Coordinates of C-alpha atoms in Angstrom, one line a residue:
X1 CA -25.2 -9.0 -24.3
X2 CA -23.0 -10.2 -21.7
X3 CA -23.2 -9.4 -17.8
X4 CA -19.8 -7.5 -18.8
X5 CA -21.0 -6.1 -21.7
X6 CA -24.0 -4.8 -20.0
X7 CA -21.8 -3.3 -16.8
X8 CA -19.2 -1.3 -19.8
X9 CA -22.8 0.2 -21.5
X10 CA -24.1 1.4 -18.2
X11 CA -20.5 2.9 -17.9
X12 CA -20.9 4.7 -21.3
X13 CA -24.2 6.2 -20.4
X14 CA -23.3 7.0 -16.6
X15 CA -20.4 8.0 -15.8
X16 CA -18.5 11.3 -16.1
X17 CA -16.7 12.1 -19.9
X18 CA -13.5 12.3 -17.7
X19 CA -13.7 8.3 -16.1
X20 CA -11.9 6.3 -17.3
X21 CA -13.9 2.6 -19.4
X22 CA -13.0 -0.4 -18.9
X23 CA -14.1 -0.9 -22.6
X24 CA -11.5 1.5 -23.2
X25 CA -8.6 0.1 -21.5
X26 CA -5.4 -0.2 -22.7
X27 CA -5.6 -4.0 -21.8
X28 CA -2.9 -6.1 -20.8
X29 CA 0.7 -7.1 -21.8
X30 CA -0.6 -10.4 -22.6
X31 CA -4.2 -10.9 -24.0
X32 CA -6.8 -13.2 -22.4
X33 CA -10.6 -14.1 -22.9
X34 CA -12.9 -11.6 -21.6
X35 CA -14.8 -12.7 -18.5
X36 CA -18.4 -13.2 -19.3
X37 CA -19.5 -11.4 -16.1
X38 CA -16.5 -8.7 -15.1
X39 CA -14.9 -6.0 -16.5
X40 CA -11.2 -5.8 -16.8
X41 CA -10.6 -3.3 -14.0
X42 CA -13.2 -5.9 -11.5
X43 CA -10.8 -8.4 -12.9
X44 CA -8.0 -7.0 -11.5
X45 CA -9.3 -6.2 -8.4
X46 CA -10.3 -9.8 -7.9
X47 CA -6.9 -10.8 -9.0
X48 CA -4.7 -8.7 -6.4
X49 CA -7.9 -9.4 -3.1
X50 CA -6.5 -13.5 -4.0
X51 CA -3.0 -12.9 -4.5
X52 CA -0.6 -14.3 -1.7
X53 CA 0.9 -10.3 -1.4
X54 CA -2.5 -9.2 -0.3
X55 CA -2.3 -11.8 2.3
X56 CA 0.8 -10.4 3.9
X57 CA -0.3 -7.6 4.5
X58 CA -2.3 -8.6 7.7
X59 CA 0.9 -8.9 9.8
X60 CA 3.3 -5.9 8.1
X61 CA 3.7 -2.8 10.2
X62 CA 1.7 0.7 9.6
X63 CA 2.9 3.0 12.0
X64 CA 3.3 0.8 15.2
X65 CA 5.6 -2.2 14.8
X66 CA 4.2 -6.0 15.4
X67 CA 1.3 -3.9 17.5
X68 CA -0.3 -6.5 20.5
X69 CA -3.6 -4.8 20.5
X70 CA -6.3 -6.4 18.1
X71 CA -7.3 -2.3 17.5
X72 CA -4.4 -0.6 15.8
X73 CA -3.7 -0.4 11.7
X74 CA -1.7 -2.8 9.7
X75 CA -0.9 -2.7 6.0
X76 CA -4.3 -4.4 5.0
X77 CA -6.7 -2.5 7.5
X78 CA -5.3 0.7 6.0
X79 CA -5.3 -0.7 2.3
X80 CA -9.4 -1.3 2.7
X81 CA -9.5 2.1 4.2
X82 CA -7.6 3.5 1.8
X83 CA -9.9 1.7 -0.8
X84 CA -13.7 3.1 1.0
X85 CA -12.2 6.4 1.0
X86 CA -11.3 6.5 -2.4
X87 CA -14.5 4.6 -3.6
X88 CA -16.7 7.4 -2.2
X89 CA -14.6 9.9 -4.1
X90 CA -15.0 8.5 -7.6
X91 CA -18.4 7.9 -6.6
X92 CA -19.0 11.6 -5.9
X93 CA -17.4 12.4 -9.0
X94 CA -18.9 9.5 -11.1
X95 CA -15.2 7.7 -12.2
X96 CA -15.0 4.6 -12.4
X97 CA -15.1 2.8 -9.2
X98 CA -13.5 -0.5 -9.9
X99 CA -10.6 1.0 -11.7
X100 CA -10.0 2.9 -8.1
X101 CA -10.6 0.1 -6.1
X102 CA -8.4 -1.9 -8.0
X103 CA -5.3 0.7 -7.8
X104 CA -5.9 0.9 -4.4
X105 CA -6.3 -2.8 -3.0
X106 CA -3.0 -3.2 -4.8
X107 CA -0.8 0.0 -3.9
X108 CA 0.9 -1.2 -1.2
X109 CA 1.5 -4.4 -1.7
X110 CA 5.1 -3.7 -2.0
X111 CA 5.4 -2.6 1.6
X112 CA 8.2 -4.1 3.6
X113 CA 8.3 -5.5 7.2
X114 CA 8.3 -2.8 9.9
X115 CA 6.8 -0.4 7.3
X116 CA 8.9 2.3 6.0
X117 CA 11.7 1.4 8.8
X118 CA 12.2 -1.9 6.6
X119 CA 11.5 0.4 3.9
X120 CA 14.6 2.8 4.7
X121 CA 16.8 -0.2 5.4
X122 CA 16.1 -1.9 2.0
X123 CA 16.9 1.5 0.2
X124 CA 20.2 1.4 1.8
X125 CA 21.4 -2.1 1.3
X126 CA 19.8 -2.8 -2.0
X127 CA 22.3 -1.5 -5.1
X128 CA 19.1 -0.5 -6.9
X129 CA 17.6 1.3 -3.9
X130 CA 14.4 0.4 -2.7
X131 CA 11.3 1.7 -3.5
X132 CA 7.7 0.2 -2.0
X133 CA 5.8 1.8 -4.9
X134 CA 7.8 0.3 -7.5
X135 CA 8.2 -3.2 -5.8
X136 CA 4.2 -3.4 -6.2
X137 CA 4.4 -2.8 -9.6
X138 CA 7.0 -5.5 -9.7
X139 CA 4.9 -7.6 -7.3
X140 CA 2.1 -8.0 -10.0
X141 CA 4.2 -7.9 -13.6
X142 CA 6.8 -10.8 -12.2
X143 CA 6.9 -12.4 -8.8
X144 CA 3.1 -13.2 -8.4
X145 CA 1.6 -16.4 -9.7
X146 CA 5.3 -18.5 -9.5
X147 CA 6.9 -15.6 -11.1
X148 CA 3.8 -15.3 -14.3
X149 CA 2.8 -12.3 -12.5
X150 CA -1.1 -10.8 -12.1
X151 CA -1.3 -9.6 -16.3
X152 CA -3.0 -6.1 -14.7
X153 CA -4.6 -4.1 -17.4
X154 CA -1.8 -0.9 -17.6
X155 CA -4.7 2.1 -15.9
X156 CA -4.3 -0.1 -12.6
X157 CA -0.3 -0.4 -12.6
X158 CA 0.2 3.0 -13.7
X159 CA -2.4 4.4 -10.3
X160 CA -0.2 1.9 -8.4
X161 CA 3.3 3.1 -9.4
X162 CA 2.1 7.4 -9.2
X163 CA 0.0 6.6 -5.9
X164 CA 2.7 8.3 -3.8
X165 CA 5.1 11.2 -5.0
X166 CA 6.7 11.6 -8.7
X167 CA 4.9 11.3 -11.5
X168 CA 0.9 12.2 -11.4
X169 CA -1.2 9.0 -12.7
X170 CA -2.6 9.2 -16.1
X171 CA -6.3 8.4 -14.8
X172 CA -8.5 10.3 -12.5
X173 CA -9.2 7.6 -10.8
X174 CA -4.9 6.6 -10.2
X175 CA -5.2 10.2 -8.8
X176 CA -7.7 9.5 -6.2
X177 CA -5.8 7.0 -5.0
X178 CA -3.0 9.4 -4.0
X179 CA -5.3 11.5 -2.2
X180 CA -7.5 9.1 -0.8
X181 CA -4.2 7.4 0.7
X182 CA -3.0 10.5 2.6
X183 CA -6.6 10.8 4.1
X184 CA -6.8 7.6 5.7
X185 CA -3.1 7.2 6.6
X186 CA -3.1 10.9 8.3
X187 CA -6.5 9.6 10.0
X188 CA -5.6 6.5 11.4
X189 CA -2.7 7.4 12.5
X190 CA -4.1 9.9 14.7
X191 CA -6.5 7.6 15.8
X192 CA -3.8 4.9 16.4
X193 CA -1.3 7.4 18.3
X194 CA -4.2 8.4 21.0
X195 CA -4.7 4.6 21.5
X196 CA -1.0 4.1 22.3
X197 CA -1.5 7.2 24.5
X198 CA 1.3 9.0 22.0
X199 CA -0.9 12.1 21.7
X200 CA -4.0 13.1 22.9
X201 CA -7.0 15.2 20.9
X202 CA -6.4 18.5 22.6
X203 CA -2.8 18.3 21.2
X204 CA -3.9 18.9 18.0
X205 CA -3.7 22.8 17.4
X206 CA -6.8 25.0 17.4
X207 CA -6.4 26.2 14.0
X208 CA -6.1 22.9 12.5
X209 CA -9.7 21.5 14.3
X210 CA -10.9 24.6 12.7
X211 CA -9.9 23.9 9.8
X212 CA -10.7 20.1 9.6
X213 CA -12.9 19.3 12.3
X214 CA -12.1 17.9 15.9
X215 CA -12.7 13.8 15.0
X216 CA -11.6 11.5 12.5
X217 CA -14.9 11.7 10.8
X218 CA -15.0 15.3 10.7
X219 CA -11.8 15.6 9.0
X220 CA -12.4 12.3 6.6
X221 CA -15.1 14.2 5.8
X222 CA -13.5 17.3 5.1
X223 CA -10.9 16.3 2.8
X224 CA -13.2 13.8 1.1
X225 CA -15.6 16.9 0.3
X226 CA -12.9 18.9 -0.8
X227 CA -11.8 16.7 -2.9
X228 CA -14.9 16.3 -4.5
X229 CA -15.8 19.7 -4.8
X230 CA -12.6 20.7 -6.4
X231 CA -11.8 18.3 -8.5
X232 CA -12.2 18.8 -12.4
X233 CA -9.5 17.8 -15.2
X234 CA -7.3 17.1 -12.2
X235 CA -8.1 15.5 -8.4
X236 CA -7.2 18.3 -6.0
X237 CA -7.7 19.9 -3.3
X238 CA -8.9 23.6 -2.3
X239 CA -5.9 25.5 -1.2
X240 CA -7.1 26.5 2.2
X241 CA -8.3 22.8 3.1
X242 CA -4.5 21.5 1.5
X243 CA -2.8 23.5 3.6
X244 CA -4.7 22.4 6.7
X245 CA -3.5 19.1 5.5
X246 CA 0.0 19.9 5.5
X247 CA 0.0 21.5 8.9
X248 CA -1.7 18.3 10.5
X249 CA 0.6 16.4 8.8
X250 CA 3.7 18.4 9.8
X251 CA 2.4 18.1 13.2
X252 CA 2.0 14.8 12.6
X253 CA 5.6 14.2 11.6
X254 CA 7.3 15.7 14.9
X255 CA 4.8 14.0 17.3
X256 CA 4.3 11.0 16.3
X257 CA 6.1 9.6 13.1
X258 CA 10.1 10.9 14.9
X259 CA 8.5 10.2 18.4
X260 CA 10.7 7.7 20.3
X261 CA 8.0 6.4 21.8
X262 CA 6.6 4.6 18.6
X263 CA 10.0 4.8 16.8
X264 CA 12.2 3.5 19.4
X265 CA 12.6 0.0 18.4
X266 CA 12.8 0.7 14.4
X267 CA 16.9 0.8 14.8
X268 CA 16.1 -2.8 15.8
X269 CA 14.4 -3.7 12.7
X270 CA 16.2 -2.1 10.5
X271 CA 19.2 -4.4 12.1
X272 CA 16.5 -7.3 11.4
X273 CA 16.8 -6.4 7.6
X274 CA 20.2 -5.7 6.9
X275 CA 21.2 -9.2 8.4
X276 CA 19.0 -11.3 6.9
X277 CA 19.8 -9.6 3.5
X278 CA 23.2 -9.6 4.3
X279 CA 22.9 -13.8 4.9
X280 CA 21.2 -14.4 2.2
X281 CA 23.1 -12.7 -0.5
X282 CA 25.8 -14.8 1.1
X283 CA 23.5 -18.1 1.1
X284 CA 21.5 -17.9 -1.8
X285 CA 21.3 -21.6 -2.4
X286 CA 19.0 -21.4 1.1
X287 CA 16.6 -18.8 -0.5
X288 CA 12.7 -20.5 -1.2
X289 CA 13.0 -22.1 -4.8
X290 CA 10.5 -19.4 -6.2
X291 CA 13.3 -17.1 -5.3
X292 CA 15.8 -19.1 -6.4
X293 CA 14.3 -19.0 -9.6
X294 CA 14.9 -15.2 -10.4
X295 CA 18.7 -15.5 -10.4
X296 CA 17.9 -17.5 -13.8
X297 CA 17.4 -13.6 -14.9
X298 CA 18.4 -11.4 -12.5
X299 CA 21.5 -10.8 -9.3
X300 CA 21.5 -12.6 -6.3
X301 CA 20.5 -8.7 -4.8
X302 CA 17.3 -8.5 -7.2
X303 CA 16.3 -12.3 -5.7
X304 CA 16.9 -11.2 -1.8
X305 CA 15.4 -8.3 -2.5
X306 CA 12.2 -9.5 -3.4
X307 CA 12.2 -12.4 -0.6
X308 CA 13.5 -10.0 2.2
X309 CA 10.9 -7.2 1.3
X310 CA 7.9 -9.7 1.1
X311 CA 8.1 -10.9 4.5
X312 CA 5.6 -9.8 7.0
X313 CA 7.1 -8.7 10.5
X314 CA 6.4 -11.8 12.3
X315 CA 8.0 -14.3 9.3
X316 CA 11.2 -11.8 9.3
X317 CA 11.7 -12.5 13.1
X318 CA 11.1 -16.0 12.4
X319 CA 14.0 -15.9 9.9
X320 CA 16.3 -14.2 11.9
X321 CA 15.9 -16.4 14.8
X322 CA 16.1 -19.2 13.1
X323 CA 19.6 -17.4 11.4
X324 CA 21.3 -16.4 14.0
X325 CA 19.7 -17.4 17.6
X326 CA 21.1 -20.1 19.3
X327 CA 18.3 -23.1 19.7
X328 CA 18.9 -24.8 23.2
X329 CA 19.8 -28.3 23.5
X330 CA 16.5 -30.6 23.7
X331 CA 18.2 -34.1 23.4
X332 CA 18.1 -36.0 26.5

């Protein structure tokens, strides 16, 4: 037996009825060898942690756009959060582990710069709309690789396209994700807003800390142990600990996430975006020849699309310096 084939028997004889194999997998739109050592869902995994969209996600927005501080949350920092968090529930309810890591080291690859600011302004320009959930899927099916895409196994593109809202993942382990993402965003941003002095602990309502507990950890660890505890033929929640969730996140939502403090320049860069979509729908002989290459198959808006809503926050700047601001005269 193979390392692989040894990892899918342990599986078998392990894990919960309800996990999903990789022995069982769907597979892949296009067939390949097995890997004498991993499993399709490590596979895939591996496949998004080297892709160049993983990258990126070091410099896009979370809450706090282009933060200076070496301490506050970007798009990768809460994707591996994101990831530990939802490892520890499949853990606890013996799924399969690296078909939840692998949904979540890719479900947000299809963030934009200045995080859902970009996000908005994308779904407002864009004929098709604009959807981050959906532009990871397309991320690894087409524009990865020079356009080959990543050939994911369907389990890990279905977790990443139901991570959010809509439809409900076929997989337990998709599920998680959803869940597991809420608990670390809600979290960390907390954590991020007291940093920025946006809020402080004490403004958090009594009933709530009750409820959840009166630190990050606390609260992680109530909403991880719910989970776990409550989770059967479907990853939920107990009602009483979800609707502690919704109240921290409602209060969430009017003091930090509409908070002008925070919020104040994302007018700004949503102006960012609509320009330099604007330009390059106009110029699309200047877009970067793997982007050039999609209007072989698809409108000049599917092409600047996928360029503008790649770009980390720093590269769109860049772009839209280099677009419209005047460079000074240097010629002596």
């Amino acid at each position: 037996m193979t390392i692989r084939e040894q990892t899918e028997q342990l599986e078998r004889q392990t894990l919960s009825k309800r996990a999903a194999l990789a022995a069982e997998s769907q597979g892949r739109d296009v067939p390949i060898p097995e890997c004498p050592f991993r499993t399709c869902y490590q596979r895939d995994r591996d496949r998004i942690v080297h892709c160049k969209s993983f990258r990126r996600l070091k410099h896009k927005t979370q809450v706090f756009l282009a933060p200076q501080g070496d301490h506050y949350r970007t798009r990768l920092t809460h994707t591996l959060e994101v990831s530990q968090i939802a490892r520890t529930i499949a853990r606890g309810l013996r799924l399969n582990e690296d078909l939840t890591e692998a949904v979540a080291m890719g479900h947000d690859l299809g963030h934009t710069p200045f995080g859902h600011a970009g996000e908005r302004a994308l779904d407002k320009i864009c004929p098709y709309g604009y959807k981050h959930y959906l532009q990871s899927v397309r991320i690894v099916e087409c524009l990865e690789k020079d356009g080959q895409g990543l050939n994911l196994t369907k389990e890990v593109r279905d977790g990443i396209a139901c991570h959010t809202t809509g439809p409900v993942a076929k997989t337990l382990e998709g599920q998680i994700v959803r869940y597991a993402d809420r608990i670390a965003y809600i979290n960390h941003d907390i954590e991020d807003a007291i940093r920025a002095g946006v809020m402080r602990e004490s403004d958090i309502p009594d009933d709530i800390h009750r409820a959840l507990g009166d630190t990050k950890s606390k609260r992680i660890t109530t909403l991880v142990s719910s989970v776990i505890y409550n989770s059967g033929d479907e990853i939920r929640m107990d009602d009483e600990t979800f609707a502690a969730y919704q109240a921290i996140h409602k209060f969430m939502f009017e003091k930090v996430y509409t908070n002008p403090l925070p919020k104040g320049e994302e007018g700004k860069a949503q102006d960012i975006i609509i320009k330099i979509y604007e330009y390059f729908v106009s110029h699309p002989e200047e877009l970067p020849d793997e982007y050039r290459a999609i209007l072989a198959h698809d409108d000049v808006h599917r092409a600047v699309c996928d360029y503008v809503s790649g770009m980390s926050d720093y590269y769109a700047i860049h772009i839209f310096s280099k677009i419209f601001i005047p460079e000074g005269w240097s010629k002596y």
